[in-house]
Amino acid sequence: MQLGMIGLGRMGGNIVRRLMKKGGHSCVVFDRDPAAISALEKEGAKGGKSLEDFVKNLEKPRTVWVMLPAGGPTEDTVWKIAGMLEKGDIIIDGGNSNWKDDVRRAAELQKKGIHYVDVGTSGGIWGFERGYCLMIGGSKEAVDRLDPILSCLAPGKGEIDDTPGRGKGHDKRAEQGYMHCGPAGAGHFVKMVHNGIEYGLMQAYAEGFDIIKHANSELLPPEHRFTINCADVAELWRRGSVVSSWLLDLTAIALAEDVELKGYSGHVADSGEGRWTINAAIEEAVPADVLTAALYVRFRSRQDHTYAEKILSAMRKQFGGHVEAPKKG
């Protein structure tokens, strides 16, 4: 199957590579940076010199995946590309847009007969090898048509055991790492909550390691002090512990490189989904104590920093390649 990709950053570029190298799909690519286009052309993709040229290189019915920062860049590109497409074509937003924007865009594009599919994409910089967990919103017709691409990008069942009790009535695709969550907006809604949970999980690890690091505090009686290597604890917990996870694996990598995390200031950004998750909880009158607290800690991290915040920064760099904002002044 052919896919057109707009946006060749950390994830967009690797999605193209996975489709071509692991699935044998053909890809047409476009990016503002000519070097990014050239790099993928050398790997087998067909580059577009402009958006117009990009569209001309796509076979009908066309499928265009937009992988750009949420907000203005995605909004502008969706409508610009929509003006060049026809009835029956598909636009995919694979970034982290607000799900309410998806609902609005889908309704408008439906008037032109263009399908709109939102794909919440988790996997970060490791997705090329591990695959991407895909949370999908859109019409059944469009999502089913995209299955060759989605199944290729998903991680597959792997060595994970079957979940007891799963049978009829469940989406079998979920066992492969991708799921049709519902109509337009549902995919990004699920991804939004996913990222809110991610904030809470990361904060729990960060606080736990902070407590272990300060177990030798002078505030404690000498006989109650311990000097414990956080890198070794992270490695220990990866094996047989109920708190093992991929986030813990990434934390162990960061701590093995530098247990003091001297390369991090502890300034922790938030990309928007955490805020939107809390807004959804408020609208639904659902208590979200942990997720709210985790978001507020990120706000506080921009004022003063603890070892816990350095742990958070280290995890963000490991799973997503996120680099701390430069210090001011």
Coordinates of C-alpha atoms in Angstrom, one line a residue:
M1 CA 0.0 0.0 0.0
Q2 CA 1.2 3.6 -0.6
L3 CA 1.3 6.3 2.1
G4 CA 2.2 9.9 1.9
M5 CA 3.9 11.3 5.0
I6 CA 4.1 15.0 5.9
G7 CA 6.6 15.7 8.7
L8 CA 9.8 13.7 8.9
G9 CA 10.9 14.3 12.5
R10 CA 11.8 11.7 15.1
M11 CA 8.6 9.7 14.6
G12 CA 7.4 10.6 11.1
G13 CA 10.7 9.5 9.6
N14 CA 10.8 6.2 11.4
I15 CA 7.2 5.4 10.6
V16 CA 8.2 5.7 6.9
R17 CA 11.2 3.5 7.5
R18 CA 9.2 0.8 9.2
L19 CA 6.6 0.8 6.5
M20 CA 9.2 0.5 3.7
K21 CA 11.6 -1.9 5.4
K22 CA 9.3 -4.2 7.4
G23 CA 6.2 -4.1 5.3
G24 CA 7.3 -3.4 1.8
H25 CA 5.0 -0.4 1.4
S26 CA 5.8 2.5 -0.8
C27 CA 6.0 6.0 0.7
V28 CA 5.9 9.6 -0.6
V29 CA 7.4 12.1 1.8
F30 CA 7.5 15.9 2.4
D31 CA 9.1 18.1 5.0
R32 CA 10.1 21.7 5.2
D33 CA 13.7 20.5 5.6
P34 CA 15.1 19.3 2.2
A35 CA 17.8 17.3 4.0
A36 CA 15.1 15.2 5.7
I37 CA 13.5 14.4 2.4
S38 CA 16.8 13.6 0.8
A39 CA 17.7 11.2 3.6
L40 CA 14.6 9.1 3.1
E41 CA 14.9 9.3 -0.7
K42 CA 18.2 7.4 -0.3
E43 CA 16.3 4.8 1.7
G44 CA 13.7 4.2 -1.0
A45 CA 11.0 6.9 -0.5
K46 CA 9.9 9.3 -3.2
G47 CA 10.3 12.9 -2.2
G48 CA 8.0 15.9 -3.0
K49 CA 9.6 19.2 -3.8
S50 CA 6.4 21.0 -2.6
L51 CA 3.1 20.0 -1.2
E52 CA 1.6 20.2 -4.7
D53 CA 4.3 17.9 -6.0
F54 CA 3.9 15.6 -3.0
V55 CA 0.1 15.2 -3.8
K56 CA 0.8 14.6 -7.5
N57 CA 3.0 11.7 -6.6
L58 CA 0.3 9.9 -4.7
E59 CA -1.9 7.2 -6.2
K60 CA -5.7 7.5 -5.9
P61 CA -7.4 7.1 -3.6
R62 CA -4.7 9.0 -1.7
T63 CA -3.7 8.5 2.0
V64 CA -1.8 11.3 3.7
W65 CA -0.4 11.0 7.2
V66 CA 0.3 14.4 8.9
M67 CA 2.9 14.0 11.6
L68 CA 3.5 17.6 12.9
P69 CA 3.3 19.4 16.3
A70 CA -0.3 19.8 17.5
G71 CA -2.0 23.2 17.0
G72 CA -1.2 25.6 14.2
P73 CA 1.2 23.5 12.2
T74 CA -1.2 20.5 12.0
E75 CA -4.3 22.7 11.6
D76 CA -2.8 24.7 8.7
T77 CA -1.4 21.6 6.9
V78 CA -4.6 19.6 7.2
W79 CA -6.6 22.3 5.5
K80 CA -4.0 23.1 2.9
I81 CA -3.7 19.4 1.9
A82 CA -7.5 19.0 2.0
G83 CA -7.7 21.6 -0.7
M84 CA -5.7 19.4 -3.0
L85 CA -7.5 16.1 -2.3
E86 CA -10.7 14.5 -3.6
K87 CA -13.6 12.5 -2.4
G88 CA -12.5 9.1 -1.1
D89 CA -9.1 10.3 0.0
I90 CA -7.9 9.9 3.6
I91 CA -6.1 12.4 5.9
I92 CA -4.5 10.9 9.0
D93 CA -3.4 13.0 11.9
G94 CA -0.8 10.9 13.8
G95 CA 0.4 13.7 16.1
N96 CA -1.0 14.7 19.5
S97 CA -3.9 16.9 18.5
N98 CA -6.7 17.7 20.9
W99 CA -9.5 15.2 20.2
K100 CA -12.1 18.0 20.0
D101 CA -10.1 19.4 17.0
D102 CA -10.5 16.0 15.4
V103 CA -14.2 16.0 15.8
R104 CA -14.5 19.4 14.2
R105 CA -12.1 18.6 11.3
A106 CA -13.8 15.3 10.5
A107 CA -17.2 16.9 10.3
E108 CA -15.9 19.6 7.9
L109 CA -13.9 17.1 5.7
Q110 CA -16.9 14.8 5.5
K111 CA -18.7 17.5 3.5
K112 CA -16.1 17.1 0.8
G113 CA -16.2 13.3 1.0
I114 CA -12.7 13.2 2.5
H115 CA -12.1 10.7 5.4
Y116 CA -10.4 11.9 8.5
V117 CA -8.6 9.5 10.8
D118 CA -6.9 10.4 14.1
V119 CA -4.2 8.0 15.2
G120 CA -2.7 8.4 18.7
T121 CA 0.8 7.1 18.3
S122 CA 2.9 5.8 21.2
G123 CA 6.4 4.4 20.7
G124 CA 8.7 7.4 20.5
I125 CA 12.1 7.1 19.1
W126 CA 12.1 3.3 19.6
G127 CA 9.1 2.7 17.4
F128 CA 11.0 1.6 14.3
E129 CA 12.2 -1.5 16.0
R130 CA 9.5 -2.1 18.7
G131 CA 6.5 -0.9 16.6
Y132 CA 3.9 1.7 17.6
C133 CA 0.9 1.3 19.9
L134 CA -1.9 2.9 17.8
M135 CA -5.1 4.3 19.1
I136 CA -7.4 5.0 16.1
G137 CA -10.5 7.1 15.6
G138 CA -12.5 7.4 12.4
S139 CA -15.1 5.6 10.2
K140 CA -15.0 1.8 9.9
E141 CA -14.6 2.2 6.2
A142 CA -11.5 4.3 6.4
V143 CA -9.9 2.4 9.3
D144 CA -10.4 -1.0 7.6
R145 CA -8.9 0.4 4.4
L146 CA -5.8 1.5 6.3
D147 CA -5.3 -1.9 8.0
P148 CA -2.3 -3.0 5.9
I149 CA -0.4 0.1 7.1
L150 CA -1.7 0.0 10.7
S151 CA -0.9 -3.6 11.2
C152 CA 2.6 -3.1 9.9
L153 CA 3.3 -0.2 12.2
A154 CA 1.9 -2.0 15.3
P155 CA 4.2 -4.1 17.4
G156 CA 2.3 -7.4 17.0
K157 CA 1.5 -9.8 19.7
G158 CA 5.1 -10.7 20.4
E159 CA 5.7 -12.9 23.4
I160 CA 3.0 -11.4 25.6
D161 CA 0.7 -14.1 27.0
D162 CA -3.0 -14.1 26.2
T163 CA -5.1 -12.2 28.7
P164 CA -7.4 -14.7 30.6
G165 CA -11.1 -14.1 29.8
R166 CA -10.6 -12.3 26.5
G167 CA -12.9 -13.8 23.9
K168 CA -15.8 -12.8 21.7
G169 CA -16.8 -9.2 21.8
H170 CA -13.2 -7.9 22.1
D171 CA -11.3 -6.2 19.3
K172 CA -8.7 -8.7 18.2
R173 CA -6.5 -6.0 16.8
A174 CA -5.8 -4.7 20.4
E175 CA -3.8 -7.9 20.9
Q176 CA -1.6 -6.8 18.1
G177 CA -1.0 -3.4 19.5
Y178 CA -3.6 -1.3 17.5
M179 CA -7.3 -0.6 18.1
H180 CA -10.2 1.2 16.4
C181 CA -11.4 3.1 19.5
G182 CA -14.4 4.7 17.8
P183 CA -15.4 7.6 15.6
A184 CA -13.2 10.6 14.8
G185 CA -11.6 12.0 18.0
A186 CA -11.8 8.7 19.9
G187 CA -8.2 7.7 19.0
H188 CA -6.7 10.9 20.3
F189 CA -9.0 10.9 23.4
V190 CA -7.6 7.5 24.4
K191 CA -4.0 8.7 23.6
M192 CA -4.6 11.8 25.7
V193 CA -5.6 9.6 28.7
H194 CA -2.6 7.3 28.0
N195 CA -0.3 10.3 28.3
G196 CA -2.0 11.5 31.4
I197 CA -1.4 8.0 33.0
E198 CA 2.2 8.2 31.7
Y199 CA 2.7 11.4 33.8
G200 CA 1.5 9.6 36.9
L201 CA 3.6 6.5 36.4
M202 CA 6.7 8.6 35.7
Q203 CA 6.1 10.7 38.8
A204 CA 5.7 7.6 41.0
Y205 CA 9.1 6.2 39.8
A206 CA 10.7 9.6 40.2
E207 CA 9.6 10.1 43.8
G208 CA 10.5 6.6 44.7
F209 CA 14.1 6.9 43.4
D210 CA 14.3 10.3 45.1
I211 CA 13.5 8.6 48.5
I212 CA 16.1 5.9 47.9
K213 CA 18.8 8.5 46.9
H214 CA 18.2 10.5 50.1
A215 CA 18.1 7.4 52.4
N216 CA 21.5 8.6 53.7
S217 CA 20.2 12.1 54.6
E218 CA 21.7 13.9 57.6
L219 CA 18.2 14.4 58.8
L220 CA 18.1 10.7 59.8
P221 CA 19.8 9.1 62.8
P222 CA 23.1 7.5 61.7
E223 CA 21.9 4.0 62.4
H224 CA 18.9 4.6 60.0
R225 CA 20.9 5.8 57.0
F226 CA 21.5 3.7 53.9
T227 CA 23.7 4.4 50.9
I228 CA 21.9 2.6 48.1
N229 CA 22.8 2.7 44.4
C230 CA 19.8 3.8 42.4
A231 CA 21.1 2.3 39.2
D232 CA 21.3 -1.1 40.8
V233 CA 17.8 -0.8 42.2
A234 CA 16.4 0.1 38.8
E235 CA 18.1 -3.0 37.3
L236 CA 16.9 -5.1 40.2
W237 CA 13.3 -4.0 39.8
R238 CA 13.3 -4.8 36.1
R239 CA 13.5 -8.5 37.0
G240 CA 10.4 -10.2 38.5
S241 CA 9.1 -7.1 40.2
V242 CA 5.4 -6.0 40.0
V243 CA 6.6 -2.5 39.2
S244 CA 8.7 -3.5 36.1
S245 CA 7.8 -1.7 32.9
W246 CA 9.3 -0.2 29.8
L247 CA 9.5 3.2 31.6
L248 CA 11.6 1.4 34.3
D249 CA 13.8 -0.1 31.6
L250 CA 14.5 3.4 30.2
T251 CA 15.1 4.7 33.7
A252 CA 17.7 2.0 34.2
I253 CA 19.5 3.0 31.0
A254 CA 19.6 6.6 32.1
L255 CA 20.9 5.7 35.6
A256 CA 23.5 3.3 34.2
E257 CA 24.9 6.1 32.1
D258 CA 25.0 8.6 35.0
V259 CA 23.5 7.7 38.4
E260 CA 23.7 11.4 39.5
L261 CA 22.0 12.6 36.3
K262 CA 24.4 15.5 36.1
G263 CA 23.4 16.2 32.5
Y264 CA 19.8 17.1 33.6
S265 CA 18.6 20.2 35.3
G266 CA 15.2 18.7 36.3
H267 CA 13.2 21.2 34.1
V268 CA 10.3 19.0 33.0
A269 CA 8.1 20.1 30.1
D270 CA 4.5 19.0 29.4
S271 CA 3.2 18.6 25.9
G272 CA -0.5 19.4 26.5
E273 CA -2.1 16.0 26.8
G274 CA -1.7 16.0 30.6
R275 CA -3.6 19.3 30.8
W276 CA -6.3 18.0 28.4
T277 CA -6.7 14.8 30.5
I278 CA -7.4 16.9 33.6
N279 CA -9.8 19.0 31.7
A280 CA -11.7 15.9 30.6
A281 CA -11.8 14.6 34.1
I282 CA -13.3 17.9 35.2
E283 CA -15.9 17.8 32.5
E284 CA -16.8 14.3 33.4
A285 CA -16.7 14.9 37.2
V286 CA -14.2 12.1 37.5
P287 CA -11.6 12.4 40.4
A288 CA -8.0 12.3 39.0
D289 CA -5.9 13.1 42.1
V290 CA -2.7 11.4 41.0
L291 CA -2.7 12.6 37.4
T292 CA -3.4 16.2 38.5
A293 CA -0.6 16.1 41.1
A294 CA 1.8 14.8 38.5
L295 CA 1.0 17.6 36.1
Y296 CA 1.5 20.2 38.9
V297 CA 4.9 18.8 39.7
R298 CA 5.9 19.5 36.2
F299 CA 4.9 23.1 36.6
R300 CA 6.9 23.3 39.8
S301 CA 9.9 21.8 38.2
R302 CA 10.4 24.9 36.2
Q303 CA 11.0 26.9 39.5
D304 CA 13.2 24.5 41.6
H305 CA 14.6 21.1 40.8
T306 CA 15.0 17.9 42.7
Y307 CA 16.5 14.5 41.9
A308 CA 13.0 13.3 41.1
E309 CA 12.6 15.9 38.4
K310 CA 16.0 14.9 36.9
I311 CA 14.6 11.3 36.8
L312 CA 11.6 12.6 34.9
S313 CA 13.8 14.5 32.4
A314 CA 15.9 11.4 31.9
M315 CA 12.9 9.2 31.2
R316 CA 11.5 11.8 28.7
K317 CA 14.8 11.8 26.8
Q318 CA 15.1 8.0 26.8
F319 CA 11.6 7.3 25.4
G320 CA 11.0 10.3 23.2
G321 CA 14.3 12.0 22.6
H322 CA 13.0 15.1 24.5
V323 CA 15.7 17.6 25.4
E324 CA 15.4 20.0 28.3
A325 CA 14.7 23.6 27.5
P326 CA 17.9 25.7 27.7
K327 CA 18.4 27.6 31.0
K328 CA 17.4 31.2 30.9
G329 CA 19.9 33.9 31.7

